[in-house]
Coordinates of N, CA and C in Angstrom, one line a residue:
M1 N 27.8 -51.6 76.4 CA 28.6 -51.5 75.2 C 27.8 -50.9 74.1
I2 N 28.2 -49.8 73.5 CA 27.5 -49.2 72.3 C 27.9 -49.9 71.1
G3 N 27.0 -50.3 70.2 CA 27.3 -50.8 68.9 C 27.7 -49.9 67.9
S4 N 28.1 -50.3 66.8 CA 28.5 -49.4 65.7 C 27.8 -49.8 64.5
L5 N 27.4 -48.8 63.6 CA 26.7 -49.1 62.4 C 27.7 -49.7 61.3
Q6 N 27.3 -50.8 60.8 CA 28.1 -51.6 59.9 C 27.3 -52.0 58.6
L7 N 28.0 -52.0 57.5 CA 27.4 -52.5 56.3 C 27.8 -54.0 56.1
V8 N 26.8 -54.8 55.9 CA 27.0 -56.3 55.8 C 27.1 -56.5 54.3
A9 N 28.2 -57.3 54.0 CA 28.5 -57.7 52.6 C 29.0 -59.1 52.5
R10 N 29.0 -59.7 51.3 CA 29.6 -61.0 51.1 C 30.7 -60.9 50.1
I11 N 31.9 -61.5 50.4 CA 32.9 -61.5 49.4 C 33.4 -63.0 49.4
G12 N 33.2 -63.6 48.2 CA 33.5 -65.0 48.1 C 32.9 -65.9 49.1
G13 N 31.7 -65.7 49.5 CA 31.0 -66.5 50.4 C 31.3 -66.2 51.9
C14 N 32.2 -65.2 52.1 CA 32.6 -64.8 53.4 C 31.8 -63.6 53.9
G15 N 31.1 -63.7 55.1 CA 30.4 -62.4 55.5 C 31.3 -61.5 56.1
V16 N 31.2 -60.2 55.7 CA 32.1 -59.1 56.2 C 31.3 -58.0 56.6
L17 N 32.0 -57.1 57.4 CA 31.4 -55.8 57.9 C 32.3 -54.7 57.5
F18 N 31.7 -53.7 57.0 CA 32.4 -52.4 56.7 C 31.9 -51.3 57.7
D19 N 32.7 -50.6 58.4 CA 32.2 -49.4 59.2 C 31.5 -48.5 58.3
A20 N 30.2 -48.2 58.6 CA 29.4 -47.3 57.8 C 30.0 -45.9 57.6
E21 N 30.8 -45.6 58.7 CA 31.3 -44.2 58.5 C 32.5 -44.1 57.5
R22 N 33.0 -45.3 57.1 CA 34.1 -45.3 56.1 C 33.6 -45.6 54.7
V23 N 32.3 -45.9 54.6 CA 31.7 -46.2 53.2 C 31.2 -44.9 52.6
D24 N 31.8 -44.6 51.6 CA 31.4 -43.5 50.8 C 30.1 -43.7 50.1
S25 N 29.9 -44.8 49.5 CA 28.8 -45.3 48.8 C 28.9 -46.7 48.5
V26 N 27.8 -47.4 48.0 CA 27.8 -48.6 47.4 C 27.3 -48.4 45.9
V27 N 28.1 -49.1 45.1 CA 27.9 -48.8 43.6 C 27.9 -50.0 42.8
E28 N 27.4 -49.9 41.6 CA 27.5 -50.8 40.5 C 28.6 -50.3 39.7
V29 N 29.7 -51.1 39.6 CA 30.8 -50.7 38.8 C 30.6 -51.1 37.3
G30 N 30.8 -50.3 36.4 CA 30.6 -50.6 34.9 C 31.9 -51.4 34.5
A31 N 32.3 -51.1 33.3 CA 33.4 -51.8 32.7 C 34.7 -51.4 33.4
V32 N 35.6 -52.3 33.6 CA 36.8 -52.0 34.3 C 38.0 -52.1 33.3
V33 N 38.8 -51.1 33.3 CA 40.0 -51.0 32.4 C 41.2 -51.6 33.2
P34 N 41.9 -52.6 32.7 CA 43.1 -53.2 33.3 C 44.1 -52.1 33.6
A35 N 44.8 -52.4 34.7 CA 45.9 -51.5 35.0 C 47.2 -52.3 35.1
P36 N 47.9 -52.4 33.9 CA 49.2 -53.3 33.9 C 50.2 -52.8 34.9
G37 N 50.8 -53.8 35.5 CA 51.8 -53.6 36.5 C 51.3 -53.3 37.9
A38 N 50.0 -53.3 38.0 CA 49.4 -53.0 39.3 C 49.5 -54.3 40.2
A39 N 49.2 -54.1 41.5 CA 49.3 -55.3 42.4 C 48.2 -56.3 42.0
A40 N 48.4 -57.6 42.4 CA 47.5 -58.7 42.0 C 46.1 -58.4 42.4
A41 N 45.9 -57.7 43.4 CA 44.5 -57.6 43.9 C 43.7 -56.4 43.2
V42 N 44.5 -55.7 42.3 CA 43.9 -54.5 41.7 C 43.3 -55.1 40.4
I43 N 42.0 -55.0 40.2 CA 41.3 -55.5 39.0 C 41.6 -54.5 37.9
G44 N 41.5 -53.2 38.3 CA 41.8 -52.2 37.3 C 41.2 -50.9 37.7
L45 N 40.8 -50.0 36.7 CA 40.3 -48.7 37.0 C 38.8 -48.6 36.4
A46 N 38.0 -47.8 37.1 CA 36.6 -47.6 36.6 C 36.2 -46.2 36.8
A47 N 35.3 -45.7 36.0 CA 34.8 -44.4 36.3 C 33.6 -44.4 37.2
M48 N 33.7 -43.6 38.2 CA 32.6 -43.5 39.2 C 32.3 -42.0 39.5
R49 N 31.2 -41.6 39.1 CA 30.7 -40.2 39.4 C 31.8 -39.2 39.0
S50 N 32.2 -39.3 37.8 CA 33.2 -38.4 37.2 C 34.6 -38.5 37.8
R51 N 34.9 -39.5 38.6 CA 36.1 -39.8 39.2 C 36.7 -41.1 38.7
V52 N 37.9 -41.4 38.9 CA 38.5 -42.7 38.6 C 38.7 -43.4 39.9
A53 N 38.2 -44.6 40.0 CA 38.4 -45.5 41.1 C 39.2 -46.6 40.9
T54 N 40.0 -47.0 41.8 CA 40.8 -48.2 41.7 C 39.9 -49.4 42.3
V55 N 39.7 -50.4 41.4 CA 38.8 -51.5 41.8 C 39.6 -52.6 42.3
L56 N 39.3 -53.1 43.5 CA 40.0 -54.2 44.2 C 39.2 -55.4 44.4
D57 N 39.9 -56.6 44.1 CA 39.4 -57.9 44.4 C 40.2 -58.4 45.6
V58 N 39.6 -58.4 46.8 CA 40.2 -58.8 48.1 C 40.0 -60.2 48.5
R59 N 39.4 -61.0 47.5 CA 39.1 -62.4 47.9 C 40.3 -63.2 48.3
T60 N 41.5 -63.1 47.7 CA 42.6 -63.7 48.0 C 43.1 -63.4 49.5
L61 N 42.9 -62.2 49.9 CA 43.3 -61.8 51.3 C 42.4 -62.5 52.3
L62 N 41.1 -62.8 51.9 CA 40.3 -63.6 52.8 C 40.3 -65.0 52.7
G63 N 41.3 -65.5 51.8 CA 41.5 -67.0 51.7 C 40.4 -67.7 50.8
V64 N 39.8 -66.9 49.9 CA 38.8 -67.5 49.0 C 39.3 -67.3 47.6
A65 N 38.8 -68.1 46.6 CA 39.2 -68.0 45.3 C 39.0 -66.7 44.6
R66 N 40.0 -66.2 43.8 CA 39.8 -65.0 43.1 C 38.6 -65.0 42.2
C67 N 38.0 -63.8 41.9 CA 36.9 -63.7 41.0 C 37.3 -64.2 39.6
P68 N 36.4 -64.9 39.0 CA 36.8 -65.3 37.5 C 37.1 -64.1 36.7
E69 N 38.1 -64.3 35.8 CA 38.6 -63.2 35.0 C 37.5 -62.4 34.2
E70 N 36.5 -63.2 33.6 CA 35.5 -62.5 32.8 C 34.6 -61.6 33.7
K71 N 34.4 -62.0 34.9 CA 33.6 -61.2 35.8 C 34.3 -60.0 36.3
R72 N 35.6 -60.1 36.5 CA 36.5 -59.0 36.9 C 36.4 -57.8 35.9
R73 N 36.3 -58.1 34.6 CA 36.2 -57.0 33.6 C 34.9 -56.4 33.4
E74 N 33.8 -57.2 33.8 CA 32.5 -56.6 33.7 C 32.1 -55.7 34.9
G75 N 32.9 -55.7 35.9 CA 32.5 -54.9 37.1 C 31.5 -55.7 38.0
G76 N 30.6 -54.9 38.5 CA 29.6 -55.5 39.6 C 29.4 -54.6 40.8
R77 N 29.0 -55.2 41.8 CA 28.8 -54.3 43.0 C 30.1 -54.1 43.8
A78 N 30.2 -53.0 44.4 CA 31.3 -52.6 45.2 C 31.0 -51.7 46.3
V79 N 31.9 -51.7 47.3 CA 31.8 -50.7 48.3 C 32.8 -49.7 48.0
A80 N 32.4 -48.4 47.9 CA 33.4 -47.3 47.6 C 33.8 -46.6 48.9
T81 N 35.1 -46.4 49.0 CA 35.7 -45.7 50.0 C 36.8 -44.8 49.6
I82 N 37.1 -43.9 50.5 CA 38.3 -43.0 50.1 C 39.4 -43.2 51.2
V83 N 40.6 -43.5 50.6 CA 41.7 -43.8 51.5 C 42.9 -42.9 51.0
D84 N 43.4 -42.1 51.9 CA 44.4 -41.1 51.6 C 44.0 -40.3 50.4
G85 N 42.8 -39.9 50.2 CA 42.4 -39.0 49.1 C 42.1 -39.7 47.8
H86 N 42.2 -41.0 47.8 CA 42.0 -41.8 46.6 C 40.8 -42.6 46.7
L87 N 40.0 -42.7 45.6 CA 38.8 -43.5 45.6 C 39.0 -45.0 45.3
Y88 N 38.6 -45.8 46.1 CA 38.7 -47.3 45.9 C 37.3 -47.9 45.8
A89 N 37.1 -48.9 45.0 CA 35.9 -49.7 45.0 C 36.3 -51.2 45.3
I90 N 35.8 -51.6 46.5 CA 36.1 -53.0 46.9 C 35.0 -53.9 46.4
A91 N 35.3 -54.8 45.5 CA 34.4 -55.7 44.8 C 33.8 -56.6 45.9
V92 N 32.4 -56.7 45.8 CA 31.7 -57.6 46.7 C 30.7 -58.4 45.9
D93 N 30.4 -59.6 46.3 CA 29.4 -60.4 45.7 C 27.9 -59.9 45.9
S94 N 27.7 -59.5 47.2 CA 26.4 -58.9 47.4 C 26.5 -58.0 48.7
L95 N 25.4 -57.1 48.7 CA 25.3 -56.3 49.9 C 24.1 -56.7 50.5
E96 N 24.1 -56.8 51.8 CA 22.9 -57.4 52.6 C 22.1 -56.4 53.3
D97 N 22.8 -55.6 54.1 CA 22.1 -54.8 55.2 C 23.0 -53.8 55.8
V98 N 22.4 -52.8 56.5 CA 23.2 -51.9 57.3 C 22.5 -52.1 58.7
S99 N 23.3 -52.4 59.7 CA 22.8 -52.7 61.0 C 23.8 -52.4 62.1
T100 N 23.4 -52.3 63.3 CA 24.2 -52.0 64.4 C 24.8 -53.3 65.0
F101 N 26.1 -53.4 65.2 CA 26.8 -54.6 65.8 C 27.6 -54.2 66.9
Q102 N 27.6 -55.0 67.9 CA 28.6 -54.9 68.9 C 29.8 -55.8 68.5
L103 N 30.9 -55.2 68.2 CA 32.0 -56.0 67.7 C 32.9 -56.6 68.9
G104 N 33.2 -57.8 68.7 CA 34.1 -58.5 69.7 C 35.5 -58.4 69.1
A105 N 36.4 -58.9 69.9 CA 37.9 -58.9 69.5 C 38.1 -59.8 68.3
A106 N 39.0 -59.6 67.5 CA 39.4 -60.5 66.4 C 39.9 -61.8 67.1
P107 N 39.6 -63.0 66.5 CA 40.1 -64.2 67.0 C 41.6 -64.2 67.2
A108 N 42.2 -64.9 68.2 CA 43.5 -64.9 68.5 C 44.5 -65.2 67.3
G109 N 43.9 -66.1 66.4 CA 44.7 -66.6 65.3 C 44.9 -65.5 64.2
L110 N 44.1 -64.4 64.3 CA 44.2 -63.3 63.3 C 44.9 -62.2 64.0
D111 N 46.2 -62.3 64.2 CA 47.0 -61.3 65.0 C 47.1 -60.0 64.2
T112 N 47.2 -58.9 65.0 CA 47.3 -57.6 64.3 C 48.5 -57.4 63.5
A113 N 49.6 -58.1 63.7 CA 50.8 -57.8 63.0 C 50.9 -58.7 61.7
G114 N 50.0 -59.7 61.6 CA 50.2 -60.6 60.5 C 49.4 -60.2 59.3
E115 N 49.3 -61.3 58.4 CA 48.7 -61.1 57.2 C 47.1 -60.7 57.2
W116 N 46.5 -60.9 58.4 CA 45.1 -60.6 58.6 C 44.9 -59.4 59.4
D117 N 45.8 -58.5 59.4 CA 45.8 -57.3 60.2 C 44.6 -56.3 59.8
F118 N 43.9 -56.6 58.7 CA 42.9 -55.8 58.3 C 41.5 -56.2 59.0
V119 N 41.6 -57.3 59.7 CA 40.4 -57.9 60.4 C 40.5 -57.3 61.8
T120 N 39.6 -56.3 62.2 CA 39.7 -55.7 63.5 C 38.7 -56.3 64.6
G121 N 37.9 -57.1 64.2 CA 36.9 -57.7 65.1 C 36.0 -58.6 64.5
I122 N 35.0 -59.1 65.2 CA 34.0 -59.9 64.7 C 32.6 -59.5 65.1
G123 N 31.6 -59.8 64.4 CA 30.2 -59.5 64.8 C 29.4 -60.7 64.6
E124 N 28.4 -60.9 65.3 CA 27.6 -62.1 65.2 C 26.4 -61.8 64.3
G125 N 26.4 -62.5 63.1 CA 25.2 -62.4 62.2 C 24.1 -63.4 62.6
Q126 N 23.1 -63.5 61.8 CA 22.1 -64.4 62.1 C 22.4 -65.9 62.2
Q127 N 23.3 -66.3 61.3 CA 23.7 -67.7 61.3 C 25.2 -67.8 61.1
E128 N 25.9 -66.8 61.3 CA 27.4 -66.9 61.2 C 28.1 -65.7 61.8
T129 N 29.4 -65.9 62.0 CA 30.3 -64.9 62.5 C 30.8 -64.1 61.3
L130 N 30.7 -62.7 61.4 CA 31.1 -61.8 60.4 C 32.5 -61.1 60.7
L131 N 33.3 -60.9 59.8 CA 34.6 -60.3 60.0 C 34.5 -58.8 59.8
A132 N 34.9 -58.1 60.8 CA 34.9 -56.5 60.7 C 36.2 -56.2 60.0
L133 N 36.1 -55.4 58.9 CA 37.3 -55.0 58.2 C 37.7 -53.6 58.3
D134 N 39.0 -53.3 58.4 CA 39.5 -51.9 58.5 C 39.8 -51.6 57.1
V135 N 39.1 -50.6 56.4 CA 39.4 -50.4 55.0 C 40.7 -49.8 54.7
D136 N 41.3 -49.0 55.6 CA 42.6 -48.5 55.4 C 43.7 -49.7 55.3
R137 N 43.6 -50.6 56.3 CA 44.6 -51.7 56.3 C 44.3 -52.6 55.1
L138 N 43.0 -52.9 54.7 CA 42.6 -53.7 53.7 C 43.1 -53.1 52.3
V139 N 42.9 -51.9 52.1 CA 43.4 -51.3 50.9 C 44.9 -51.3 50.8
A140 N 45.6 -51.1 51.9 CA 47.1 -51.1 51.9 C 47.6 -52.5 51.7
R141 N 47.0 -53.5 52.2 CA 47.3 -54.9 52.0 C 47.0 -55.3 50.5
A142 N 45.9 -55.0 50.1 CA 45.6 -55.4 48.7 C 46.4 -54.6 47.7
S143 N 46.8 -53.4 47.9 CA 47.7 -52.6 47.0 C 49.1 -53.2 47.0
A144 N 49.6 -53.9 48.1 CA 50.9 -54.5 48.1 C 50.9 -56.0 47.6
L145 N 49.7 -56.6 47.5 CA 49.7 -58.0 47.1 C 50.4 -58.3 45.7
T146 N 51.4 -59.1 45.7 CA 52.1 -59.5 44.5 C 51.5 -60.8 43.9

């Protein structure tokens, strides 16, 4: 089995994997401007390389506490990706490494038709199991979160 290159990150204490081919860049997000009326997971908008990015907090989707409000407005580290021609910055607590992983199937409890359809598999980290995330599904789910 051939492994795939993955970016290892932490979101709310949860270890996650982003397919390196879908990562546009990793960035430090500056000030975030609120977006009234947006989905609950949308922190707001931020300028990134002369473009506007929608900044997402996906912690609730992963079953961990939302980022504190004051930290949400300050920005921080994020994984930038493009979905349907739009730039998104997925807020992360930390970025750890880029490494090759052989991904296994997602656990049976995380069915592909349910609320966790953005988890496409798992990878074994040094001391934990990491969730492989599908950025298209993750962005779609975060954008629809009320």
